[in-house]
Short mmCIF file of C-alpha atoms and ligand atoms in Angstrom, two decimals:
data_model
loop_
_atom_site.label_atom_id
_atom_site.label_comp_id
_atom_site.label_asym_id
_atom_site.label_seq_id
_atom_site.Cartn_x
_atom_site.Cartn_y
_atom_site.Cartn_z
CA MET J 1 238.29 -3.45 129.58
CA ASN J 2 235.00 -1.49 130.30
CA ILE J 3 235.24 1.18 133.40
CA PRO J 4 233.18 -0.95 135.61
CA GLU J 5 235.55 -3.91 135.14
CA LEU J 6 238.64 -1.57 135.50
CA LEU J 7 236.88 -0.22 138.96
CA THR J 8 236.32 -3.57 140.24
CA GLU J 9 239.84 -4.58 139.32
CA LEU J 10 241.27 -1.75 141.14
CA GLN J 11 239.38 -1.98 144.25
CA ALA J 12 240.43 -6.07 144.15
CA TYR J 13 244.09 -5.48 143.63
CA GLY J 14 244.68 -2.08 145.04
CA LEU J 15 247.41 0.43 143.90
CA ARG J 16 250.63 0.89 144.59
CA LEU J 17 251.65 4.48 145.09
CA GLU J 18 255.11 5.12 143.00
CA GLY J 19 257.52 7.94 144.90
CA PHE J 20 254.58 9.26 146.44
CA SER J 21 256.01 12.16 149.17
CA ASP J 22 252.68 11.65 150.88
CA LYS J 23 250.82 8.49 150.81
CA GLY J 24 247.46 10.19 152.90
CA GLY J 25 244.43 8.21 152.61
CA ARG J 26 242.27 7.11 155.61
CA ARG J 27 243.71 4.49 157.88
CA GLY J 28 242.16 2.55 161.05
CA GLY J 29 238.48 2.94 161.65
CA ALA J 30 235.39 0.87 161.57
CA GLY J 31 234.43 -0.77 158.32
CA PRO J 32 236.62 -0.33 155.14
CA THR J 33 239.67 1.15 155.52
CA ASP J 34 243.44 1.66 154.39
CA HIS J 35 241.97 3.26 151.14
CA LYS J 36 242.58 6.27 149.28
CA ALA J 37 239.82 8.17 146.91
CA VAL J 38 240.55 8.15 143.01
CA ARG J 39 238.38 9.58 140.74
CA LEU J 40 238.38 7.75 137.31
CA GLY J 41 235.96 9.34 134.68
CA GLN J 42 232.79 10.12 136.52
CA ALA J 43 233.08 7.94 139.32
CA THR J 44 235.19 8.42 142.73
CA ILE J 45 235.97 4.86 144.33
CA MET J 46 237.94 4.33 147.57
CA VAL J 47 241.23 2.14 146.64
CA PRO J 48 243.41 0.14 148.82
CA VAL J 49 246.75 1.58 149.12
CA HIS J 50 248.04 0.66 152.38
CA THR J 51 247.36 -3.16 152.53
CA VAL J 52 249.65 -6.17 152.13
CA ALA J 53 247.76 -6.77 148.73
CA SER J 54 247.79 -3.45 147.26
CA LEU J 55 251.98 -3.72 147.53
CA ARG J 56 251.56 -6.47 144.79
CA SER J 57 249.11 -4.84 142.94
CA PRO J 58 249.86 -4.78 139.04
CA TYR J 59 248.14 -1.06 139.13
CA ALA J 60 250.75 1.75 139.79
CA ALA J 61 249.68 5.41 140.04
CA GLU J 62 252.53 8.32 139.67
CA GLU J 63 252.99 10.93 141.93
CA PRO J 64 249.85 13.54 141.01
CA ASN J 65 250.61 16.95 139.90
CA ILE J 66 249.50 20.18 141.08
CA LEU J 67 245.71 19.54 140.30
CA GLY J 68 246.12 15.89 141.70
CA VAL J 69 246.05 14.37 138.07
CA SER J 70 248.09 11.16 138.03
CA LYS J 71 248.76 8.70 135.31
CA LEU J 72 247.76 4.89 136.00
CA PHE J 73 249.72 2.16 134.70
CA LYS J 74 248.76 -1.93 134.95
CA ASN J 75 251.81 -4.05 134.61
CA GLU J 76 253.89 -0.88 133.51
CA GLU J 77 251.45 -0.28 130.92
CA PHE J 78 249.78 2.98 130.57
CA VAL J 79 246.20 2.78 131.41
CA GLY J 80 244.60 6.34 131.78
CA THR J 81 244.92 9.34 133.93
CA ILE J 82 243.31 9.31 137.53
CA VAL J 83 242.68 12.09 139.87
CA PHE J 84 243.20 12.11 143.84
CA PRO J 85 240.76 14.50 145.26
CA LYS J 86 242.28 17.33 147.43
CA GLN J 87 242.36 17.53 151.16
CA PRO J 88 239.18 19.43 152.18
CA ARG J 89 239.18 22.93 153.62
CA PHE J 90 237.54 22.09 156.70
CA TYR J 91 240.66 20.07 157.69
CA SER J 92 242.47 23.21 158.61
CA TYR J 93 240.09 23.89 161.28
CA ALA J 94 239.24 23.00 164.87
CA THR J 95 236.08 22.70 167.22
CA SER J 96 235.62 25.21 169.86
CA ASP J 97 236.82 23.19 172.58
CA GLY J 98 240.22 22.78 170.46
CA VAL J 99 239.77 19.45 168.36
CA PRO J 100 241.17 19.22 165.08
CA PHE J 101 238.12 18.85 162.68
CA TRP J 102 240.03 15.82 161.05
CA LYS J 103 240.09 14.13 164.14
CA ILE J 104 235.95 14.36 164.81
CA ALA J 105 234.92 13.53 160.80
CA GLN J 106 237.10 12.69 157.42
CA LEU J 107 235.97 13.30 153.97
CA HIS J 108 235.34 10.00 152.38
CA SER J 109 234.99 9.85 148.64
CA HIS J 110 234.66 13.43 147.47
CA ASN J 111 231.49 14.72 148.99
CA VAL J 112 230.83 12.57 151.79
CA LEU J 113 231.57 13.57 155.58
CA ALA J 114 232.02 10.33 157.81
CA THR J 115 232.58 9.65 161.47
CA THR J 116 232.36 6.94 164.20
CA VAL J 117 230.69 8.27 167.24
CA LEU J 118 232.10 5.98 169.57
CA GLN J 119 235.50 4.80 168.63
CA ASN J 120 235.24 1.59 171.09
CA CYS J 121 233.44 -1.75 170.69
CA VAL J 122 231.94 -3.91 173.24
CA ARG J 123 233.46 -6.77 171.14
CA TYR J 124 236.65 -5.28 170.13
CA GLY J 125 239.90 -6.36 171.87
CA ASP J 126 238.71 -9.92 172.72
CA LYS J 127 239.67 -12.65 170.45
CA SER J 128 236.58 -14.56 170.99
CA THR J 129 234.23 -11.94 170.28
CA SER J 130 235.80 -9.21 167.94
CA CYS J 131 235.15 -8.90 164.29
CA GLN J 132 238.21 -10.25 162.51
CA PHE J 133 238.41 -7.49 160.08
CA CYS J 134 237.68 -4.84 162.43
CA ALA J 135 240.51 -1.66 163.09
CA ILE J 136 237.94 0.35 165.10
CA GLY J 137 240.95 1.07 167.84
CA GLU J 138 243.66 1.53 165.44
CA SER J 139 243.26 5.19 164.65
CA LEU J 140 242.39 5.77 168.38
CA LYS J 141 245.94 4.08 169.51
CA GLN J 142 247.71 6.24 166.95
CA LYS J 143 245.91 9.27 168.43
CA ARG J 144 244.34 10.12 164.96
CA THR J 145 240.89 10.55 166.52
CA ILE J 146 239.01 10.55 169.99
CA SER J 147 237.11 8.30 171.82
CA TYR J 148 233.64 9.87 171.45
CA LYS J 149 232.50 12.90 169.43
CA ARG J 150 230.37 15.13 171.32
CA PRO J 151 227.41 15.85 169.64
CA PHE J 152 228.01 19.79 169.57
CA GLN J 153 231.64 18.91 167.82
CA LEU J 154 230.07 16.90 165.12
CA ALA J 155 227.57 19.76 164.40
CA GLU J 156 230.46 22.46 164.08
CA VAL J 157 232.65 20.25 161.83
CA ALA J 158 229.28 19.55 159.86
CA ARG J 159 228.38 22.93 159.23
CA ALA J 160 232.10 23.78 158.31
CA ALA J 161 232.22 20.82 155.76
CA VAL J 162 228.93 22.06 154.17
CA GLU J 163 230.27 25.47 153.99
CA LEU J 164 233.95 25.30 152.81
CA ASP J 165 233.58 22.00 150.81
CA GLY J 166 230.28 21.20 149.90
CA ILE J 167 229.45 18.28 151.74
CA GLU J 168 226.37 16.57 150.47
CA GLN J 169 225.82 13.98 153.13
CA PHE J 170 226.99 12.61 156.30
CA VAL J 171 227.42 8.93 157.03
CA ILE J 172 227.62 8.45 161.17
CA THR J 173 228.64 4.80 162.27
CA THR J 174 229.40 3.60 165.78
CA GLY J 175 231.09 0.98 167.71
CA THR J 176 228.94 -1.01 169.68
CA PRO J 177 228.47 0.02 173.57
CA PRO J 178 227.85 -2.49 176.17
CA THR J 179 223.87 -1.13 176.31
CA PRO J 180 220.60 -2.70 174.74
CA ASP J 181 220.08 0.34 172.22
CA ARG J 182 223.52 -0.67 170.87
CA GLY J 183 224.65 2.75 169.86
CA ALA J 184 221.15 4.37 168.63
CA LYS J 185 221.01 6.67 171.70
CA VAL J 186 224.45 8.21 170.91
CA LEU J 187 223.11 8.39 167.08
CA CYS J 188 220.07 10.00 168.03
CA GLU J 189 221.90 12.60 170.02
CA SER J 190 224.40 13.10 167.61
CA VAL J 191 221.80 13.82 164.42
CA LYS J 192 219.85 16.20 166.31
CA ALA J 193 222.50 18.38 167.41
CA ILE J 194 223.70 18.31 163.52
CA LYS J 195 220.03 18.77 161.95
CA ALA J 196 219.54 21.71 164.38
CA VAL J 197 222.74 23.74 162.59
CA VAL J 198 222.50 22.54 159.12
CA ASN J 199 220.46 20.73 156.80
CA LEU J 200 222.48 17.47 155.58
CA PRO J 201 221.21 14.10 155.05
CA ILE J 202 222.39 11.85 157.10
CA GLN J 203 222.65 8.01 157.38
CA VAL J 204 223.23 6.29 160.82
CA GLN J 205 224.57 2.71 161.04
CA CYS J 206 224.62 0.63 164.18
CA GLU J 207 223.79 -2.91 165.27
CA PRO J 208 219.81 -3.99 165.66
CA PRO J 209 219.06 -2.47 169.02
CA ALA J 210 217.22 -4.43 171.16
CA ASP J 211 214.00 -2.42 170.99
CA PHE J 212 212.81 -1.44 167.50
CA SER J 213 211.11 1.73 168.62
CA TRP J 214 214.74 3.04 168.38
CA PHE J 215 214.14 3.55 164.66
CA ASN J 216 211.21 5.75 165.22
CA ARG J 217 213.41 7.85 167.95
CA LEU J 218 216.48 7.91 165.14
CA LYS J 219 213.80 9.20 162.27
CA LEU J 220 211.93 11.74 164.78
CA ALA J 221 215.89 13.00 165.44
CA GLY J 222 216.56 13.50 161.93
CA ALA J 223 218.06 10.38 160.50
CA ASP J 224 217.03 10.33 156.77
CA ALA J 225 218.73 6.44 156.25
CA LEU J 226 219.82 3.59 158.33
CA GLY J 227 222.65 0.75 157.94
CA MET J 228 222.66 -2.35 159.67
CA HIS J 229 225.60 -4.62 158.67
CA LEU J 230 225.37 -8.38 158.45
CA GLU J 231 228.82 -8.15 157.08
CA ALA J 232 228.67 -12.13 156.35
CA VAL J 233 225.75 -14.34 155.87
CA GLU J 234 226.49 -17.99 156.29
CA ASP J 235 226.34 -19.28 159.73
CA HIS J 236 229.96 -20.96 159.53
CA VAL J 237 231.62 -17.79 158.05
CA ARG J 238 230.02 -15.70 160.55
CA LYS J 239 230.99 -17.78 163.40
CA LYS J 240 234.60 -17.81 162.37
CA ILE J 241 234.81 -14.12 161.40
CA MET J 242 232.62 -12.49 163.69
CA PRO J 243 231.99 -14.61 166.84
CA GLY J 244 230.59 -12.01 168.85
CA LYS J 245 228.43 -10.32 166.50
CA ALA J 246 227.15 -13.78 165.03
CA GLU J 247 225.45 -14.24 167.99
CA ILE J 248 222.76 -11.77 166.62
CA SER J 249 221.31 -14.28 164.29
CA VAL J 250 220.22 -13.52 160.70
CA SER J 251 216.86 -13.89 161.42
CA TYR J 252 216.61 -11.37 163.57
CA TYR J 253 218.74 -8.76 161.69
CA MET J 254 215.87 -9.78 159.09
CA GLU J 255 212.86 -8.95 161.53
CA ALA J 256 214.91 -5.61 162.33
CA PHE J 257 215.51 -4.76 158.65
CA LYS J 258 211.36 -5.12 158.35
CA ALA J 259 210.76 -2.98 161.18
CA ALA J 260 213.24 -0.57 159.94
CA VAL J 261 212.06 -0.15 156.44
CA ALA J 262 208.37 0.30 157.81
CA VAL J 263 209.92 3.48 159.55
CA PHE J 264 212.38 4.73 156.78
CA GLY J 265 210.80 3.66 153.70
CA ARG J 266 212.14 0.97 150.93
CA GLY J 267 215.32 1.71 149.77
CA GLN J 268 216.24 3.63 152.74
CA VAL J 269 217.73 0.75 154.86
CA SER J 270 220.78 -0.95 153.88
CA THR J 271 223.44 -3.24 154.88
CA TYR J 272 226.89 -4.34 153.93
CA LEU J 273 227.93 -7.72 152.86
CA LEU J 274 231.77 -7.94 152.64
CA ALA J 275 232.79 -10.52 149.81
CA GLY J 276 235.67 -12.51 150.17
CA LEU J 277 235.38 -13.27 153.80
CA GLY J 278 234.36 -17.12 152.79
CA ASP J 279 230.29 -16.86 151.84
CA SER J 280 229.85 -18.45 148.60
CA GLN J 281 228.55 -16.47 145.35
CA GLU J 282 225.22 -17.97 145.72
CA ALA J 283 224.88 -17.43 149.51
CA LEU J 284 225.55 -13.63 148.82
CA VAL J 285 223.05 -13.23 145.52
CA GLN J 286 220.49 -15.60 147.89
CA MET J 287 220.49 -13.15 150.53
CA SER J 288 220.84 -10.02 148.70
CA ARG J 289 217.65 -11.52 146.90
CA GLU J 290 215.68 -11.78 149.95
CA LEU J 291 217.01 -8.25 151.18
CA VAL J 292 215.45 -6.53 147.97
CA GLN J 293 212.31 -8.29 148.68
CA ILE J 294 212.01 -6.77 151.75
CA GLY J 295 213.20 -3.16 150.77
CA VAL J 296 216.68 -3.14 152.05
CA TYR J 297 219.57 -2.24 149.86
CA PRO J 298 222.64 -4.86 149.79
CA PHE J 299 225.86 -3.11 149.54
CA VAL J 300 228.07 -5.93 148.33
CA VAL J 301 231.73 -4.41 149.02
CA PRO J 302 235.24 -6.66 148.03
CA PHE J 303 236.70 -7.40 151.57
CA VAL J 304 239.87 -5.65 151.95
CA PRO J 305 242.58 -6.98 154.85
CA VAL J 306 243.51 -4.34 156.97
CA GLY J 307 246.86 -4.06 158.66
CA GLY J 308 247.03 -4.85 162.29
CA THR J 309 243.74 -6.72 161.98
CA PRO J 310 243.83 -10.73 162.72
CA LEU J 311 242.77 -10.75 158.64
CA GLU J 312 245.47 -8.53 157.69
CA ASN J 313 247.04 -11.49 155.16
CA HIS J 314 243.35 -12.87 154.20
CA PRO J 315 243.19 -12.98 150.54
CA THR J 316 241.52 -10.25 148.73
CA PRO J 317 238.62 -11.67 146.38
CA ASP J 318 239.03 -12.66 143.20
CA LYS J 319 238.02 -10.27 140.82
CA ASP J 320 235.89 -12.72 138.59
CA PHE J 321 234.13 -13.52 141.82
CA MET J 322 233.29 -10.00 142.16
CA GLN J 323 232.05 -9.48 138.99
CA ARG J 324 229.92 -12.36 138.90
CA VAL J 325 228.68 -11.50 142.37
CA LEU J 326 228.12 -7.85 141.54
CA ALA J 327 226.55 -8.22 138.30
CA GLN J 328 223.79 -10.42 139.81
CA VAL J 329 223.40 -8.08 142.80
CA GLY J 330 223.48 -5.25 140.75
CA SER J 331 220.55 -6.57 138.51
CA LEU J 332 218.49 -7.64 141.66
CA ILE J 333 218.65 -3.99 142.92
CA ALA J 334 217.85 -2.41 139.87
CA GLU J 335 214.77 -4.66 139.55
CA GLY J 336 213.64 -4.31 142.27
CA GLY J 337 213.66 -0.65 142.29
CA ILE J 338 215.88 0.57 145.19
CA THR J 339 218.60 1.98 143.61
CA SER J 340 221.45 3.98 145.21
CA THR J 341 220.57 7.19 143.50
CA GLU J 342 216.85 6.88 145.35
CA MET J 343 218.76 6.57 148.62
CA LYS J 344 218.84 9.95 150.33
CA ALA J 345 221.90 9.25 152.10
CA GLY J 346 224.38 6.46 153.23
CA CYS J 347 227.42 3.98 151.74
CA ALA J 348 225.29 2.93 149.12
CA LYS J 349 224.59 6.33 147.85
CA CYS J 350 228.08 7.34 147.93
CA GLY J 351 229.04 4.19 146.36
CA ALA J 352 232.94 4.83 146.46
CA CYS J 353 233.73 1.29 148.47
CA SER J 354 232.16 -0.94 145.90
CA THR J 355 231.75 -0.88 142.14
CA LEU J 356 227.77 -2.44 142.76
CA LYS J 357 226.50 1.07 141.56
CA SER J 358 227.89 0.91 138.20
CA PHE J 359 226.57 -3.05 137.74
CA GLU J 360 223.12 -1.65 139.18
CA GLN J 361 223.65 1.22 136.35
CA MET J 362 224.36 -1.21 133.45
CA THR J 363 221.07 -3.00 134.26
CA LYS J 364 219.23 0.15 134.07
CA ALA J 365 220.74 1.18 130.82
CA VAL J 366 220.32 -2.64 129.27
CA ALA J 367 216.48 -2.30 130.14
CA VAL J 368 216.02 1.17 128.50
CA ALA J 369 218.14 0.26 125.35
S1 SF4 C 401 230.96 3.83 150.60
FE1 SF4 C 401 230.61 4.54 152.99
S2 SF4 C 401 232.58 3.96 153.73
FE2 SF4 C 401 233.05 3.69 151.63
S3 SF4 C 401 233.79 6.25 151.38
FE3 SF4 C 401 231.57 6.15 150.75
S4 SF4 C 401 231.00 6.64 153.16
FE4 SF4 C 401 232.80 5.94 153.17
#
């Protein structure tokens, strides 16, 4: 099995942590969650470790040694060694008003700072509107975060994370407030404050605002890249999985993408596509083709069911399905010349929640050979 295949299987099945004294990892929050960062060779990926599916995974890791090195087994057979990145140093500090830094922003992968500015969403908590996969309220309920991260708090954490841990980019997402800017305003305020104290590439993520002039304002505030997440693409899947968000049509997203690419540039705008929610391989690939054509990076991620959400028992996508989708989308991205390495900041640049990056690189390697 080659490395991209092994990484894809790990993300699809998850990982059992055998005899770990501290299982750690990030739980709850917006977007993919219940993962732990794992380094295998040169790649760092987020692997599900707290999900129902991961308890049945054929993959298991032993308690790591003091350096974070652990043995990986598949069906009890030794596969190789993996590394669990250490807890970052900035986690030991607090903001000037006394909030622990780890409640403000978290380390993702090994070099990305990530936060959810507004830990509430206009759609969350109501079955008829909420996205069925989302756990944005969970970490707040468990007091592992605060509901609103103020601009100065974000700036203090960002500076410390760069100085103490060599963080290379900041991904800032938000729950959607009940205003037509759909979160763009708090993102502008956050980015401005961070850029005033530290030169760190930032990707902001929100729903498409009602007024596209917000893209200019975000760029002027200092945002380097933008994510607006479709999550699912076929109508029936969108309505079933995210009934509230599905009211924003795919064609409106496409208009927003075009306007955003005009501001941020080709390859600096991206979207999440969660594979495994019901969209067919053809639909995911066709949507990715259309997105690449207009300069948007389709970040295809395997859906991971999160505990405490309505989809917690939803099956994870089949690994062969993931391989087929990722191989095709990876080729489209490489051919379209909007690769993750060219992106200034964002999940696609980080690449830890999907093995898409390695498929993109395989296409480039074949083209060069
Ligand atoms: S891909 Fe995005 S969500 Fe996943 S670890 Fe990286 S920054 Fe975090």
